[in-house]
Amino acid sequence: MSTSPADTAPAAGGTGTVQARRSLGARLAAGAAGGVMRVFLVLVALFWLMPTVGLLLSSLRGPDKIASTGWWKVFTAPSELTLDNYSRLLDNSAITDSLLSTVMITVPSTVLVVVIGSLAGYAFAWMDFPGRDWWFLLVVGLLVVPVQVALVPVSRLFGEIGIFETTLGVVLFHTAFGLPFAIFLLRNFFAEIPRELLEAARLDGAGEIRLFTRVVMPLGGPAIASLGIFQFLWVWNDMLVALIFADSGSPPITVALQQQVRQFGNNIDVLAPGAFVSMVIPLAVFFAFQRQFVSGVMAGAVK
């Protein structure tokens, strides 16, 4: 039986109307969800930044004001803000020397882990040698070894070879415990590089060193930057290893602040700016390499 266009027109029109309504509803729902999500993310960001802002404002207030009222009183009495605490901080040799000690520990520990981890990750990903898979499984197994297990035996070892309570000892400890994660991360990232690209470079006469420096390292830049940020933040904020292995005469900033609390319980005019400085430096490093960090995380997620 044939149907006329008039019979089908209302149905088509009805379907089109329903689709239009659904499309409009979907658009409104998506817009509402996007707006709610943005508000939620802004609130999370403000909540995450609140301790940092509070510490900054506390570091800009006098010790009597810090002891008597909260940091939020600054918004009603902005005249309380002063830089005297930072002047006292610069005059405190224990804090300034500890910042230098922290840099001398953190930078070599980060550079060594990135360089050695990159070389080992490339070797495990693209070089054939006896027992390669078994050695990689050993590296993966070291990921589950807690730092606390190695404190006593490594302390004895460092004492016997004369590097206990030295900067070199702290750097070696952080490097040793940072390498398993670095090798695991970079090996998996380097293994995703197309084999054809490496074979084409070899056909052009590139050796392993040239291949690593000219092809693998540029492609692995996001992963290497992510690793560097992780390692830098871990070493900079570490207190346990520094408390045991660092020189008690020139400890890093985390130990120096702890000593200030223990020796001078009311020395808040030095503790507040010192804690803020120790916090803002890793934050600055993170935001400086934020784009590379996000690229590395997203690349790892996609792969």
Tab-separated table of N, CA and C in Angstrom, residues 60-159:
chain	number	residue	atom	x	y	z
A	60	LEU	N	54.117	37.894	56.540
A	60	LEU	CA	54.182	39.351	56.385
A	60	LEU	C	53.602	40.091	57.591
A	61	ARG	N	53.363	39.367	58.686
A	61	ARG	CA	52.834	39.985	59.901
A	61	ARG	C	53.854	39.866	61.021
A	62	GLY	N	53.739	40.717	62.004
A	62	GLY	CA	54.633	40.683	63.149
A	62	GLY	C	54.364	39.481	64.029
A	63	PRO	N	55.332	39.050	64.822
A	63	PRO	CA	55.139	37.863	65.676
A	63	PRO	C	54.016	38.029	66.687
A	64	ASP	N	53.820	39.242	67.224
A	64	ASP	CA	52.732	39.444	68.175
A	64	ASP	C	51.376	39.319	67.510
A	65	LYS	N	51.260	39.809	66.260
A	65	LYS	CA	50.003	39.689	65.526
A	65	LYS	C	49.720	38.236	65.158
A	66	ILE	N	50.769	37.499	64.787
A	66	ILE	CA	50.586	36.090	64.442
A	66	ILE	C	50.096	35.298	65.643
A	67	ALA	N	50.618	35.616	66.815
A	67	ALA	CA	50.260	34.873	68.026
A	67	ALA	C	48.862	35.218	68.521
A	68	SER	N	48.378	36.429	68.215
A	68	SER	CA	47.114	36.875	68.792
A	68	SER	C	45.914	36.672	67.869
A	69	THR	N	46.099	36.833	66.544
A	69	THR	CA	44.971	36.755	65.613
A	69	THR	C	45.352	35.915	64.404
A	70	GLY	N	44.336	35.527	63.638
A	70	GLY	CA	44.556	34.737	62.438
A	70	GLY	C	45.007	35.586	61.262
A	71	TRP	N	45.536	34.914	60.228
A	71	TRP	CA	46.071	35.635	59.076
A	71	TRP	C	45.000	36.373	58.302
A	72	TRP	N	43.748	35.941	58.409
A	72	TRP	CA	42.670	36.595	57.663
A	72	TRP	C	42.362	37.997	58.169
A	73	LYS	N	42.896	38.365	59.322
A	73	LYS	CA	42.691	39.721	59.828
A	73	LYS	C	43.400	40.766	58.971
A	74	VAL	N	44.297	40.290	58.096
A	74	VAL	CA	45.001	41.223	57.219
A	74	VAL	C	44.030	41.958	56.306
A	75	PHE	N	42.939	41.298	55.929
A	75	PHE	CA	41.995	41.921	55.004
A	75	PHE	C	41.268	43.107	55.627
A	76	THR	N	41.179	43.127	56.952
A	76	THR	CA	40.565	44.277	57.631
A	76	THR	C	41.598	45.254	58.176
A	77	ALA	N	42.843	44.812	58.274
A	77	ALA	CA	43.915	45.690	58.766
A	77	ALA	C	45.162	45.486	57.917
A	78	PRO	N	45.156	45.968	56.685
A	78	PRO	CA	46.318	45.756	55.802
A	78	PRO	C	47.583	46.449	56.272
A	79	SER	N	47.468	47.375	57.226
A	79	SER	CA	48.664	48.049	57.726
A	79	SER	C	49.570	47.110	58.518
A	80	GLU	N	49.064	45.913	58.853
A	80	GLU	CA	49.889	44.954	59.591
A	80	GLU	C	50.989	44.338	58.727
A	81	LEU	N	50.845	44.431	57.412
A	81	LEU	CA	51.810	43.806	56.523
A	81	LEU	C	53.163	44.501	56.618
A	82	THR	N	54.206	43.705	56.731
A	82	THR	CA	55.564	44.233	56.837
A	82	THR	C	56.552	43.207	56.302
A	83	LEU	N	57.714	43.677	55.912
A	83	LEU	CA	58.781	42.807	55.408
A	83	LEU	C	59.867	42.564	56.456
A	84	ASP	N	59.585	42.917	57.702
A	84	ASP	CA	60.596	42.749	58.743
A	84	ASP	C	60.956	41.280	58.954
A	85	ASN	N	59.969	40.391	58.806
A	85	ASN	CA	60.259	38.972	59.002
A	85	ASN	C	61.280	38.469	57.987
A	86	TYR	N	61.170	38.925	56.759
A	86	TYR	CA	62.116	38.484	55.733
A	86	TYR	C	63.500	39.089	55.970
A	87	SER	N	63.550	40.271	56.574
A	87	SER	CA	64.849	40.828	56.958
A	87	SER	C	65.501	39.976	58.038
A	88	ARG	N	64.710	39.533	59.005
A	88	ARG	CA	65.250	38.642	60.034
A	88	ARG	C	65.656	37.295	59.440
A	89	LEU	N	64.898	36.846	58.441
A	89	LEU	CA	65.240	35.573	57.800
A	89	LEU	C	66.595	35.647	57.109
A	90	LEU	N	66.833	36.745	56.409
A	90	LEU	CA	68.125	36.908	55.733
A	90	LEU	C	69.267	37.050	56.726
A	91	ASP	N	68.967	37.542	57.926
A	91	ASP	CA	70.000	37.669	58.944
A	91	ASP	C	70.231	36.364	59.712
A	92	ASN	N	69.357	35.387	59.505
A	92	ASN	CA	69.483	34.102	60.185
A	92	ASN	C	70.346	33.179	59.325
A	93	SER	N	71.591	32.995	59.718
A	93	SER	CA	72.522	32.203	58.909
A	93	SER	C	72.119	30.740	58.828
A	94	ALA	N	71.437	30.233	59.847
A	94	ALA	CA	71.022	28.826	59.816
A	94	ALA	C	70.051	28.558	58.673
A	95	ILE	N	69.132	29.488	58.435
A	95	ILE	CA	68.145	29.302	57.364
A	95	ILE	C	68.775	29.533	55.998
A	96	THR	N	69.546	30.593	55.861
A	96	THR	CA	70.145	30.878	54.553
A	96	THR	C	71.140	29.790	54.142
A	97	ASP	N	71.940	29.307	55.083
A	97	ASP	CA	72.862	28.207	54.755
A	97	ASP	C	72.105	26.935	54.408
A	98	SER	N	70.970	26.713	55.064
A	98	SER	CA	70.198	25.509	54.774
A	98	SER	C	69.591	25.554	53.371
A	99	LEU	N	69.228	26.733	52.908
A	99	LEU	CA	68.724	26.851	51.539
A	99	LEU	C	69.811	26.483	50.532
A	100	LEU	N	71.023	26.940	50.771
A	100	LEU	CA	72.134	26.580	49.893
A	100	LEU	C	72.401	25.078	49.944
A	101	SER	N	72.348	24.489	51.135
A	101	SER	CA	72.551	23.049	51.265
A	101	SER	C	71.457	22.275	50.532
A	102	THR	N	70.226	22.774	50.593
A	102	THR	CA	69.123	22.101	49.899
A	102	THR	C	69.334	22.127	48.396
A	103	VAL	N	69.782	23.258	47.880
A	103	VAL	CA	70.054	23.343	46.443
A	103	VAL	C	71.184	22.400	46.053
A	104	MET	N	72.232	22.341	46.870
A	104	MET	CA	73.376	21.477	46.564
A	104	MET	C	73.013	19.996	46.628
A	105	ILE	N	71.953	19.660	47.351
A	105	ILE	CA	71.484	18.274	47.398
A	105	ILE	C	70.484	17.994	46.287
A	106	THR	N	69.556	18.909	46.082
A	106	THR	CA	68.448	18.657	45.162
A	106	THR	C	68.891	18.653	43.710
A	107	VAL	N	69.684	19.631	43.307
A	107	VAL	CA	70.066	19.732	41.892
A	107	VAL	C	70.879	18.522	41.426
A	108	PRO	N	71.964	18.125	42.129
A	108	PRO	CA	72.681	16.918	41.662
A	108	PRO	C	71.832	15.658	41.702
A	109	SER	N	70.990	15.511	42.724
A	109	SER	CA	70.141	14.322	42.801
A	109	SER	C	69.181	14.265	41.623
A	110	THR	N	68.634	15.389	41.220
A	110	THR	CA	67.707	15.417	40.086
A	110	THR	C	68.431	15.169	38.774
A	111	VAL	N	69.564	15.825	38.581
A	111	VAL	CA	70.307	15.667	37.328
A	111	VAL	C	70.804	14.234	37.160
A	112	LEU	N	71.339	13.650	38.214
A	112	LEU	CA	71.838	12.273	38.120
A	112	LEU	C	70.724	11.287	37.810
A	113	VAL	N	69.603	11.441	38.462
A	113	VAL	CA	68.490	10.523	38.206
A	113	VAL	C	67.981	10.668	36.773
A	114	VAL	N	67.880	11.889	36.279
A	114	VAL	CA	67.389	12.097	34.915
A	114	VAL	C	68.372	11.535	33.890
A	115	VAL	N	69.667	11.801	34.067
A	115	VAL	CA	70.665	11.349	33.092
A	115	VAL	C	70.806	9.830	33.114
A	116	ILE	N	71.035	9.268	34.305
A	116	ILE	CA	71.213	7.814	34.396
A	116	ILE	C	69.923	7.084	34.043
A	117	GLY	N	68.789	7.604	34.487
A	117	GLY	CA	67.518	6.973	34.164
A	117	GLY	C	67.222	6.998	32.678
A	118	SER	N	67.588	8.087	31.991
A	118	SER	CA	67.375	8.168	30.544
A	118	SER	C	68.241	7.150	29.807
A	119	LEU	N	69.508	7.061	30.190
A	119	LEU	CA	70.404	6.099	29.539
A	119	LEU	C	69.940	4.663	29.781
A	120	ALA	N	69.594	4.352	31.028
A	120	ALA	CA	69.136	2.999	31.329
A	120	ALA	C	67.794	2.700	30.672
A	121	GLY	N	66.889	3.670	30.655
A	121	GLY	CA	65.606	3.454	29.999
A	121	GLY	C	65.756	3.183	28.515
A	122	TYR	N	66.662	3.901	27.851
A	122	TYR	CA	66.918	3.642	26.431
A	122	TYR	C	67.532	2.266	26.227
A	123	ALA	N	68.445	1.881	27.109
A	123	ALA	CA	69.073	0.564	26.976
A	123	ALA	C	68.050	-0.555	27.146
A	124	PHE	N	67.180	-0.438	28.133
A	124	PHE	CA	66.173	-1.475	28.345
A	124	PHE	C	65.134	-1.489	27.225
A	125	ALA	N	64.907	-0.363	26.587
A	125	ALA	CA	63.877	-0.301	25.549
A	125	ALA	C	64.384	-0.754	24.193
A	126	TRP	N	65.634	-0.413	23.805
A	126	TRP	CA	66.046	-0.603	22.420
A	126	TRP	C	67.386	-1.299	22.240
A	127	MET	N	68.029	-1.706	23.284
A	127	MET	CA	69.303	-2.399	23.139
A	127	MET	C	69.167	-3.836	23.629
A	128	ASP	N	69.784	-4.745	22.899
A	128	ASP	CA	69.754	-6.157	23.260
A	128	ASP	C	71.027	-6.520	24.024
A	129	PHE	N	70.859	-7.074	25.221
A	129	PHE	CA	71.988	-7.551	26.008
A	129	PHE	C	71.504	-8.713	26.866
A	130	PRO	N	72.389	-9.581	27.291
A	130	PRO	CA	71.985	-10.783	28.035
A	130	PRO	C	71.234	-10.436	29.325
A	131	GLY	N	70.105	-11.098	29.504
A	131	GLY	CA	69.318	-10.920	30.726
A	131	GLY	C	68.606	-9.596	30.813
A	132	ARG	N	68.328	-8.974	29.666
A	132	ARG	CA	67.714	-7.646	29.711
A	132	ARG	C	66.376	-7.674	30.440
A	133	ASP	N	65.493	-8.605	30.122
A	133	ASP	CA	64.172	-8.648	30.742
A	133	ASP	C	64.265	-8.955	32.234
A	134	TRP	N	65.201	-9.835	32.618
A	134	TRP	CA	65.350	-10.160	34.032
A	134	TRP	C	65.889	-8.966	34.823
A	135	TRP	N	66.819	-8.235	34.233
A	135	TRP	CA	67.322	-7.036	34.900
A	135	TRP	C	66.214	-5.994	35.046
A	136	PHE	N	65.357	-5.884	34.041
A	136	PHE	CA	64.258	-4.918	34.133
A	136	PHE	C	63.254	-5.340	35.206
A	137	LEU	N	62.990	-6.629	35.306
A	137	LEU	CA	62.111	-7.108	36.379
A	137	LEU	C	62.705	-6.809	37.752
A	138	LEU	N	64.033	-6.898	37.860
A	138	LEU	CA	64.680	-6.543	39.124
A	138	LEU	C	64.482	-5.062	39.447
A	139	VAL	N	64.593	-4.229	38.428
A	139	VAL	CA	64.364	-2.796	38.631
A	139	VAL	C	62.931	-2.540	39.073
A	140	VAL	N	61.972	-3.205	38.436
A	140	VAL	CA	60.573	-3.045	38.829
A	140	VAL	C	60.354	-3.516	40.264
A	141	GLY	N	61.031	-4.607	40.650
A	141	GLY	CA	60.908	-5.078	42.021
A	141	GLY	C	61.434	-4.100	43.048
A	142	LEU	N	62.442	-3.310	42.661
A	142	LEU	CA	62.994	-2.324	43.599
A	142	LEU	C	62.015	-1.185	43.881
A	143	LEU	N	60.985	-1.042	43.059
A	143	LEU	CA	60.004	0.022	43.283
A	143	LEU	C	59.236	-0.172	44.593
A	144	VAL	N	59.102	-1.407	45.025
A	144	VAL	CA	58.305	-1.678	46.225
A	144	VAL	C	59.141	-1.664	47.491
A	145	VAL	N	60.440	-1.438	47.374
A	145	VAL	CA	61.301	-1.409	48.557
A	145	VAL	C	61.139	-0.060	49.255
A	146	PRO	N	60.677	-0.011	50.493
A	146	PRO	CA	60.523	1.270	51.188
A	146	PRO	C	61.868	1.850	51.606
A	147	VAL	N	61.887	3.154	51.702
A	147	VAL	CA	63.119	3.836	52.091
A	147	VAL	C	63.550	3.432	53.495
A	148	GLN	N	62.590	3.201	54.375
A	148	GLN	CA	62.918	2.921	55.770
A	148	GLN	C	63.744	1.635	55.917
A	149	VAL	N	63.570	0.690	55.001
A	149	VAL	CA	64.296	-0.573	55.093
A	149	VAL	C	65.795	-0.359	54.938
A	150	ALA	N	66.184	0.627	54.130
A	150	ALA	CA	67.596	0.819	53.804
A	150	ALA	C	68.307	1.802	54.724
A	151	LEU	N	67.614	2.414	55.643
A	151	LEU	CA	68.243	3.462	56.444
A	151	LEU	C	69.406	2.932	57.289
A	152	VAL	N	69.190	1.843	58.007
A	152	VAL	CA	70.234	1.327	58.894
A	152	VAL	C	71.410	0.735	58.113
A	153	PRO	N	71.191	-0.179	57.161
A	153	PRO	CA	72.358	-0.736	56.448
A	153	PRO	C	73.121	0.300	55.635
A	154	VAL	N	72.399	1.228	55.003
A	154	VAL	CA	73.089	2.256	54.227
A	154	VAL	C	73.851	3.200	55.148
A	155	SER	N	73.322	3.472	56.319
A	155	SER	CA	74.047	4.307	57.277
A	155	SER	C	75.367	3.658	57.675
A	156	ARG	N	75.333	2.360	57.923
A	156	ARG	CA	76.573	1.655	58.259
A	156	ARG	C	77.546	1.668	57.080
A	157	LEU	N	77.040	1.447	55.892
A	157	LEU	CA	77.902	1.454	54.711
A	157	LEU	C	78.537	2.824	54.508
A	158	PHE	N	77.739	3.887	54.603
A	158	PHE	CA	78.278	5.236	54.443
A	158	PHE	C	79.277	5.571	55.546
A	159	GLY	N	79.039	5.061	56.754
A	159	GLY	CA	79.985	5.307	57.826
A	159	GLY	C	81.322	4.630	57.585
